[in-house]
mmCIF file of N, CA and C in Angstrom:
data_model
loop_
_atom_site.group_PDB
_atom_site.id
_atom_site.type_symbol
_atom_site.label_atom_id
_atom_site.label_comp_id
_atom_site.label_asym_id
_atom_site.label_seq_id
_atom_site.Cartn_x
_atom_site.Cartn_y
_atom_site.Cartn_z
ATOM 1 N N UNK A 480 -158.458 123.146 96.215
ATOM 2 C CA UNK A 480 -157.168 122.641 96.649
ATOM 3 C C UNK A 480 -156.308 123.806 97.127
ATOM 4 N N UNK A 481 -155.923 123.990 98.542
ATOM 5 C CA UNK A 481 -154.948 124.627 98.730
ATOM 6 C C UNK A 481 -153.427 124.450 97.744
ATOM 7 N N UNK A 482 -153.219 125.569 97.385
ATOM 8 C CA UNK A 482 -151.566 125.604 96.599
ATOM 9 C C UNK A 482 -151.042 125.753 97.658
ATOM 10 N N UNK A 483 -149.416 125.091 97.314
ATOM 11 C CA UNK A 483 -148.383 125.071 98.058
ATOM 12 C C UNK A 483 -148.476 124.434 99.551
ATOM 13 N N UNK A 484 -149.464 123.637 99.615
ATOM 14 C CA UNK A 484 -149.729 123.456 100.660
ATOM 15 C C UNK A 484 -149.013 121.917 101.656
ATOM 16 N N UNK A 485 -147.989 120.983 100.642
ATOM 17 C CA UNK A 485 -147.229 120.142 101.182
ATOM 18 C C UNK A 485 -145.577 120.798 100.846
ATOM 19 N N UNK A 486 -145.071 119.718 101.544
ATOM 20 C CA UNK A 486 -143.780 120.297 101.419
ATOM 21 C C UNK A 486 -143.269 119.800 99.729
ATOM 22 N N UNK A 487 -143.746 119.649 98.916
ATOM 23 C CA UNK A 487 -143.107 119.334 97.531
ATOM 24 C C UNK A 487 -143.418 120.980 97.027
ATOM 25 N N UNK A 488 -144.709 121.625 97.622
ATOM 26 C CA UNK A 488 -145.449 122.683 96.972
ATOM 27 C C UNK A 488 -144.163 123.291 96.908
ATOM 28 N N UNK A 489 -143.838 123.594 98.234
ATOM 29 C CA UNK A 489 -143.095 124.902 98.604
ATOM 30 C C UNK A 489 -142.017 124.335 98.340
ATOM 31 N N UNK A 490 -141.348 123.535 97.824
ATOM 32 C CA UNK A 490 -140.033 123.207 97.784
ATOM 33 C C UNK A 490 -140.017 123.924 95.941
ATOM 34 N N UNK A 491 -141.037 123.477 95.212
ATOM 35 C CA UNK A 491 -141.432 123.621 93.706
ATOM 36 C C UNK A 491 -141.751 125.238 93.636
ATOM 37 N N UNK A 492 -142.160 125.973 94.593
ATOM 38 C CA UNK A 492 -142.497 127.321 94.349
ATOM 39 C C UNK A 492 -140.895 127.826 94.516
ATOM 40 N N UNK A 493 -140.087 127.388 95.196
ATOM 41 C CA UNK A 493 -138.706 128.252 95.705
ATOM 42 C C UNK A 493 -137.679 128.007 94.447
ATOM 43 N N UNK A 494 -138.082 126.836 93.757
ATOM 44 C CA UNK A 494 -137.231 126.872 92.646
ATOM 45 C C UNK A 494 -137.593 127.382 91.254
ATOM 46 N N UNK A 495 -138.879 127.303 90.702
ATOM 47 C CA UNK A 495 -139.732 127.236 90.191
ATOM 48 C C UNK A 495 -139.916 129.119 89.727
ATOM 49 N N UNK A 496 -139.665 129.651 91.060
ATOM 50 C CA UNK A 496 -139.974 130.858 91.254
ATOM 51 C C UNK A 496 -138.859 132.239 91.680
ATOM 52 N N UNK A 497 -137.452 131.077 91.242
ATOM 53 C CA UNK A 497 -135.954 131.627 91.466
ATOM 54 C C UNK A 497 -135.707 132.587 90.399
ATOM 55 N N UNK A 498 -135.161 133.730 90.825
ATOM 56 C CA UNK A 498 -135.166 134.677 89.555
ATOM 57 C C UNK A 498 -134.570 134.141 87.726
ATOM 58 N N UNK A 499 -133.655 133.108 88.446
ATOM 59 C CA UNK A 499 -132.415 132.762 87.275
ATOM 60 C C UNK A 499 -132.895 131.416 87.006
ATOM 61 N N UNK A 500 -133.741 130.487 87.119
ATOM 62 C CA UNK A 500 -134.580 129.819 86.689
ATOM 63 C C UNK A 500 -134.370 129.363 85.491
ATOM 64 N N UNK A 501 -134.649 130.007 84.494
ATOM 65 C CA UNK A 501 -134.795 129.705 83.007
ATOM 66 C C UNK A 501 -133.244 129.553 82.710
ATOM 67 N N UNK A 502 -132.580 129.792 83.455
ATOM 68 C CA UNK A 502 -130.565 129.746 82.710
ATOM 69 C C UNK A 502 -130.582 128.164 82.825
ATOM 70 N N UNK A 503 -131.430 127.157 83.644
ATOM 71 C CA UNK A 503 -131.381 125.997 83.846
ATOM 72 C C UNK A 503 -132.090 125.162 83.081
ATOM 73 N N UNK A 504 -132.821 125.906 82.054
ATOM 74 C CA UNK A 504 -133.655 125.237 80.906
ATOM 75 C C UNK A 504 -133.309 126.231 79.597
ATOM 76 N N UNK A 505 -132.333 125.907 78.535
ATOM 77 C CA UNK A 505 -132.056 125.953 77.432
ATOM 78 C C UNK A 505 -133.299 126.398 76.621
ATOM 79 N N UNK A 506 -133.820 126.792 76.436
ATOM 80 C CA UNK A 506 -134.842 127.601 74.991
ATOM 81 C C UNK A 506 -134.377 127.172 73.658
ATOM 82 N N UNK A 507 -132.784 127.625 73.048
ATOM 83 C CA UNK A 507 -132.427 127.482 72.127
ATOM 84 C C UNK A 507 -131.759 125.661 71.467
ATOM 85 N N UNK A 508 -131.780 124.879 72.914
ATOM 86 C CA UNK A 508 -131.694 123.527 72.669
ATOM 87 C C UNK A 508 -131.930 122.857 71.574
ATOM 88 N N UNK A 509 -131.772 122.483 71.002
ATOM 89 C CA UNK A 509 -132.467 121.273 69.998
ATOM 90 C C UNK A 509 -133.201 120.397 70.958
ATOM 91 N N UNK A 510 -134.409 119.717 70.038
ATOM 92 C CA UNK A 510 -134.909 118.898 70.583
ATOM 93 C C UNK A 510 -134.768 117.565 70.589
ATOM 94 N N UNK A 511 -135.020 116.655 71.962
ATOM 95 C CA UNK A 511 -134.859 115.452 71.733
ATOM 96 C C UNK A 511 -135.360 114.435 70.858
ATOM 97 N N UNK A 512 -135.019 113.395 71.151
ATOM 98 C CA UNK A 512 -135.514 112.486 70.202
ATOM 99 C C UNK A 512 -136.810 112.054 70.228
ATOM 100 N N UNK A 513 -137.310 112.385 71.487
ATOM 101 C CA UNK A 513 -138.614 112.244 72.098
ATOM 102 C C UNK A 513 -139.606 113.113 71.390
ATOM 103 N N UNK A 514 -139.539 114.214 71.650
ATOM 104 C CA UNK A 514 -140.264 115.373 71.542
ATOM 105 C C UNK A 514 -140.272 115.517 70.162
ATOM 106 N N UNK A 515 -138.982 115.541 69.268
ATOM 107 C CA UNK A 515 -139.281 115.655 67.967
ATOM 108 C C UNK A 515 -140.207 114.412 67.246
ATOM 109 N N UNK A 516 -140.260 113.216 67.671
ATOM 110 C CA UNK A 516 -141.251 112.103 67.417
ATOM 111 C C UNK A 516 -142.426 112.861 68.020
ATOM 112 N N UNK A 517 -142.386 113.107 69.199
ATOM 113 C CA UNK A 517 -143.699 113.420 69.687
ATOM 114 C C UNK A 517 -144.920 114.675 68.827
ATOM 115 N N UNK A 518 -143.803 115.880 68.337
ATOM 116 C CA UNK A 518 -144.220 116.701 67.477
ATOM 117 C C UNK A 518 -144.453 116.289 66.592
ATOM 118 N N UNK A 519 -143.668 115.287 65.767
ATOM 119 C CA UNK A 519 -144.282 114.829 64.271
ATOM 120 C C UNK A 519 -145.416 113.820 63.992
ATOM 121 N N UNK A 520 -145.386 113.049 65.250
ATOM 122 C CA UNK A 520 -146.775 112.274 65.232
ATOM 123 C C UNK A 520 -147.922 113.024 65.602
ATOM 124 N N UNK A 521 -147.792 113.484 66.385
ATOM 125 C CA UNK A 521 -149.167 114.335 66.655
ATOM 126 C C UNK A 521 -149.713 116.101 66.164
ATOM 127 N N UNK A 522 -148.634 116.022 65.161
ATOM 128 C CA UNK A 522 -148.774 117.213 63.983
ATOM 129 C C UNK A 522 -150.114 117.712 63.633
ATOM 130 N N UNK A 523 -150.405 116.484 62.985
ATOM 131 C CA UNK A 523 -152.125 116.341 62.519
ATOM 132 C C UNK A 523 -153.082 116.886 63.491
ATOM 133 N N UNK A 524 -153.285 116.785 64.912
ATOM 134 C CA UNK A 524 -153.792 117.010 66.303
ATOM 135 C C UNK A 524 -153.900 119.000 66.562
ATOM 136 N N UNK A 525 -152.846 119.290 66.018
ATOM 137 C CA UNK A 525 -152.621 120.549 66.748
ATOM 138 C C UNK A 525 -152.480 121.336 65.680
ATOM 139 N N UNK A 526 -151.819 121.491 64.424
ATOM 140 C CA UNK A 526 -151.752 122.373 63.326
ATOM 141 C C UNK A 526 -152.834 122.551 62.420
ATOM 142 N N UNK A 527 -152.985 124.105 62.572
ATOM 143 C CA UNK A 527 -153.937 124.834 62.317
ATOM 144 C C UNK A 527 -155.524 124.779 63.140
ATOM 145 N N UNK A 528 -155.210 124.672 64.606
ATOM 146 C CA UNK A 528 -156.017 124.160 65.535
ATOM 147 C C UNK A 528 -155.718 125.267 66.808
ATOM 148 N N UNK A 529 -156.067 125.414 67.849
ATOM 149 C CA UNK A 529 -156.396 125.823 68.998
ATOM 150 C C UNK A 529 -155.810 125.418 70.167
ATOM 151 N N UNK A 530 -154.401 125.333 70.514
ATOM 152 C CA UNK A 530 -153.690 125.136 71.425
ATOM 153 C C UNK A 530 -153.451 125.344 72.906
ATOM 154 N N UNK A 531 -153.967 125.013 73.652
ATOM 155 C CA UNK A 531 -153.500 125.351 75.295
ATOM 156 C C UNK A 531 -152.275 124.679 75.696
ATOM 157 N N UNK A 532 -151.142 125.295 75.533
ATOM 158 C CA UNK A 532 -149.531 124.402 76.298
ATOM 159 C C UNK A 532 -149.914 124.827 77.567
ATOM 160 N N UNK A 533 -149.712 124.023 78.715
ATOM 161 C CA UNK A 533 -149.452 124.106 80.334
ATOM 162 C C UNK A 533 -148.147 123.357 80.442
ATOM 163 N N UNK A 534 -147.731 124.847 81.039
ATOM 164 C CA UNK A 534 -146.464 124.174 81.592
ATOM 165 C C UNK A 534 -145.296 124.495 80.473
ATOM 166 N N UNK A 535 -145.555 125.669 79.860
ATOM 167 C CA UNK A 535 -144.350 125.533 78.448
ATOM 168 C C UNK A 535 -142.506 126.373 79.278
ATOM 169 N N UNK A 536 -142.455 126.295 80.477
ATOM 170 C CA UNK A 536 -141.315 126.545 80.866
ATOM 171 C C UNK A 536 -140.510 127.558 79.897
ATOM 172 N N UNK A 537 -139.689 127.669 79.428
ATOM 173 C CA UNK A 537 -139.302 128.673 78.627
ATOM 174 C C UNK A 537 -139.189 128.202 77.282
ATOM 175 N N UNK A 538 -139.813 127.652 76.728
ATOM 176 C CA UNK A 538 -140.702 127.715 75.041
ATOM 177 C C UNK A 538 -140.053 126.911 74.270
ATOM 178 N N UNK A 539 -139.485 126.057 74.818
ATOM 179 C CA UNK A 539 -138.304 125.041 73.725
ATOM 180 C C UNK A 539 -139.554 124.011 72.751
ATOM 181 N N UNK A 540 -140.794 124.107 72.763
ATOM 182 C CA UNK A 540 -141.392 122.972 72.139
ATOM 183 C C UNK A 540 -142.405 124.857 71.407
ATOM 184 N N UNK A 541 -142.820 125.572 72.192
ATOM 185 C CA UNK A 541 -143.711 126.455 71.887
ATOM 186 C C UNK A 541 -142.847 126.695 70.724
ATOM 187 N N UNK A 542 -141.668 126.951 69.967
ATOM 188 C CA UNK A 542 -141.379 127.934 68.895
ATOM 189 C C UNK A 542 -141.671 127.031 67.389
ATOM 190 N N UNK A 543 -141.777 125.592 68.393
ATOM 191 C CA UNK A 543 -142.186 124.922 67.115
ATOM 192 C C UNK A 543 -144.019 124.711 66.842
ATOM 193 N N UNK A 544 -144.508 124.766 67.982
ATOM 194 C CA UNK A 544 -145.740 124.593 68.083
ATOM 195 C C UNK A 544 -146.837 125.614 67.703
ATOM 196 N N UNK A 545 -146.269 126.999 68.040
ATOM 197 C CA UNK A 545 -146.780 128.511 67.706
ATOM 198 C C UNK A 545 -147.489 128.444 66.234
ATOM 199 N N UNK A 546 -145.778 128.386 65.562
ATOM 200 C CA UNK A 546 -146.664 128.869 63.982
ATOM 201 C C UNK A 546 -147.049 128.012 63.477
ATOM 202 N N UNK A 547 -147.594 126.612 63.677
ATOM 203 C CA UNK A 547 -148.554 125.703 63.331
ATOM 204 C C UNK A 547 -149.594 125.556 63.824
ATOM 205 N N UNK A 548 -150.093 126.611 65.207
ATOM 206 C CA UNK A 548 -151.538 126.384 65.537
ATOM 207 C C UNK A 548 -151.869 126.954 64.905
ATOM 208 N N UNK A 549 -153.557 127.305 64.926
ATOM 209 C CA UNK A 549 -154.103 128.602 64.451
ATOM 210 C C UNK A 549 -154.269 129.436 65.301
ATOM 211 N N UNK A 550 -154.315 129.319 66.962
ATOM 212 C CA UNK A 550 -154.151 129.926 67.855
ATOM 213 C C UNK A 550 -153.059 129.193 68.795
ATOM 214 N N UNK A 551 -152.592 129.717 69.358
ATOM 215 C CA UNK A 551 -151.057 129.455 70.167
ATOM 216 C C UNK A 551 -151.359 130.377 71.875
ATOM 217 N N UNK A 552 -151.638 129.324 73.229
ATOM 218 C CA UNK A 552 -151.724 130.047 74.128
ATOM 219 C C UNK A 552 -150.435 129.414 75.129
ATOM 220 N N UNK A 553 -149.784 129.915 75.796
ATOM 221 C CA UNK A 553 -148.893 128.601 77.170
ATOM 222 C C UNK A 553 -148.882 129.328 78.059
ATOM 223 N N UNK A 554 -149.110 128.280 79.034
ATOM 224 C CA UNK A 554 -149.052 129.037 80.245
ATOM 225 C C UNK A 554 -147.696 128.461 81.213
ATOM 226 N N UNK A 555 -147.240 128.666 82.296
ATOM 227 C CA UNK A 555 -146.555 128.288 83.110
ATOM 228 C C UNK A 555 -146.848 129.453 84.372
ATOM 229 N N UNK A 556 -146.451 128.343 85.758
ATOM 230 C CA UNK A 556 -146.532 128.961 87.314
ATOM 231 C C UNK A 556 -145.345 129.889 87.647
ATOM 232 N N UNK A 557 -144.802 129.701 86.430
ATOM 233 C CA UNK A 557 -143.198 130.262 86.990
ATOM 234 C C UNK A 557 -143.186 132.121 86.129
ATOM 235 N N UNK A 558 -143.161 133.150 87.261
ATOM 236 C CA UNK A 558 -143.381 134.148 86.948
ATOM 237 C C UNK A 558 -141.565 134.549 85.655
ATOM 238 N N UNK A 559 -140.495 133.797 86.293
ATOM 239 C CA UNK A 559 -139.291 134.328 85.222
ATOM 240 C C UNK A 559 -139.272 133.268 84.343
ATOM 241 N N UNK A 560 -140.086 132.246 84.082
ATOM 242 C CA UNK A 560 -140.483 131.998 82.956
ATOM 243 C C UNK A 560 -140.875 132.330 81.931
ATOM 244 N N UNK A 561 -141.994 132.779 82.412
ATOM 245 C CA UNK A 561 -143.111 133.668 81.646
ATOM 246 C C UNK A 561 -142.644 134.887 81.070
ATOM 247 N N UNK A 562 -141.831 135.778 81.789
ATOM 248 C CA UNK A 562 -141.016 136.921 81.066
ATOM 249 C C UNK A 562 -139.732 136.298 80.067
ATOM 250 N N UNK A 563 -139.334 135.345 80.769
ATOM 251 C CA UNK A 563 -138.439 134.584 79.565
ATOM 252 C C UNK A 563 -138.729 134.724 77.779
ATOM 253 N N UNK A 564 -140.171 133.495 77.795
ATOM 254 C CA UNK A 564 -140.642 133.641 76.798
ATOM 255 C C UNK A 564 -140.999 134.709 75.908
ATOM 256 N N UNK A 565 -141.595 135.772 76.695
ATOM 257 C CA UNK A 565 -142.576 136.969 76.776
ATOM 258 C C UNK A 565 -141.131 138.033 75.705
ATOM 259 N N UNK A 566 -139.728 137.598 76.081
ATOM 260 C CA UNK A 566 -138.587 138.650 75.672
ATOM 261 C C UNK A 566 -137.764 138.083 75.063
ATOM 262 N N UNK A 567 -138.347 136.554 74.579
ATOM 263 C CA UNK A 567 -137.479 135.534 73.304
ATOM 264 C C UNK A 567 -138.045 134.912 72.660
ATOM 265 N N UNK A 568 -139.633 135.165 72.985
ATOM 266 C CA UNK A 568 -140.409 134.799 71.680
ATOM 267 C C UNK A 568 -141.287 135.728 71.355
ATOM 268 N N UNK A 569 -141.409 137.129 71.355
ATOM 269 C CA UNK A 569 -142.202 137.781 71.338
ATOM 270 C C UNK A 569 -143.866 137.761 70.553
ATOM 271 N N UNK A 570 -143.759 136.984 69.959
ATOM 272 C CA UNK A 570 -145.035 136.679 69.026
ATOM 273 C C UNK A 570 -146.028 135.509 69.404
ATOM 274 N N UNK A 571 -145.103 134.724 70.981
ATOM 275 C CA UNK A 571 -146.243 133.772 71.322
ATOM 276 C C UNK A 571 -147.204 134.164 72.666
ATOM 277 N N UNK A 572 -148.062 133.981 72.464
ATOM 278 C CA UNK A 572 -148.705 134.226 73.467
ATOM 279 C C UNK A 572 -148.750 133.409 74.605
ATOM 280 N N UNK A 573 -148.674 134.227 75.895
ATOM 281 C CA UNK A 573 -148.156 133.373 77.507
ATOM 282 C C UNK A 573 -148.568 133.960 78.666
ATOM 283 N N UNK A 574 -149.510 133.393 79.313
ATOM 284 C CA UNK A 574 -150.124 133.659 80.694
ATOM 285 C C UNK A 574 -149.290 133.349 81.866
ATOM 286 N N UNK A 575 -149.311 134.029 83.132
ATOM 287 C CA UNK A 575 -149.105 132.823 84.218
ATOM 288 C C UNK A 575 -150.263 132.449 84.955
ATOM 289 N N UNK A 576 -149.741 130.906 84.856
ATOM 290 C CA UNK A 576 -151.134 130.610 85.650
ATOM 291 C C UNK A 576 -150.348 129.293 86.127
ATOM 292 N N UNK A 577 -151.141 128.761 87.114
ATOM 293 C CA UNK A 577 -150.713 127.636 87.958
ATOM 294 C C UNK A 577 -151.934 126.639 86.859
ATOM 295 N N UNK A 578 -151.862 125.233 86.186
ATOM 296 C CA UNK A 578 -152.885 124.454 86.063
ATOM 297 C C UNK A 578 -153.547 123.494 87.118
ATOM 298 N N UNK A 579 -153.068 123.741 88.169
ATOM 299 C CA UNK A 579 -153.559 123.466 89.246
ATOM 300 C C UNK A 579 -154.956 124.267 89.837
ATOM 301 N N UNK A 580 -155.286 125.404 88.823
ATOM 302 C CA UNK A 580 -156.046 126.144 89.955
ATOM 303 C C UNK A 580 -156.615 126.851 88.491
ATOM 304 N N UNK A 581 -156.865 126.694 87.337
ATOM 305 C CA UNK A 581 -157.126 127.398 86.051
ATOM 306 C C UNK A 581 -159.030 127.666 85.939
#
């Protein structure tokens, strides 16, 4: 599959890939009502287990997800993402990678 190759690509790489990026996604947020159901039901699934997050944007689910795997990996396409995490969670581990192309 060519990346970036419709106009959603390149519209998603220009924002996606904006230096200030992460000021538009909260880290320190609380979580919704969603996500915290979503974490507690599927607890059992992932703690003390082997984790691949795609797509962890700047780590608002990873700080809960980390110290309950037994391994903890996330990735995201977004390069000031990835340093986001990389300099506010220092202990999780974070690739960039597109899951489009892994």
């Amino acid at each position: 599959m060519e990346l970036h190759s419709t106009a959603q690509d390149r519209l998603n790489f220009r924002i996606y890939h904006a230096a200030s990026i992460h000021d538009s996604y909260r880290s320190d947020a609380p979580l919704d009502r969603a996500e915290t159901m979503a974490l507690l039901k599927y607890q059992p699934a992932f703690a003390g287990h082997e984790v691949l997050d795609l797509g962890i944007g700047t780590g608002r689910t990873s700080r809960f997800l980390a110290p309950l795997a037994r391994t903890y990996v996330g990735t995201d396409y977004s390069p000031p993402m990835i340093e986001y995490v990389r300099s506010h969670l220092p202990g999780v581990t974070v690739h960039l990678a597109d899951m489009r192309d892994l």
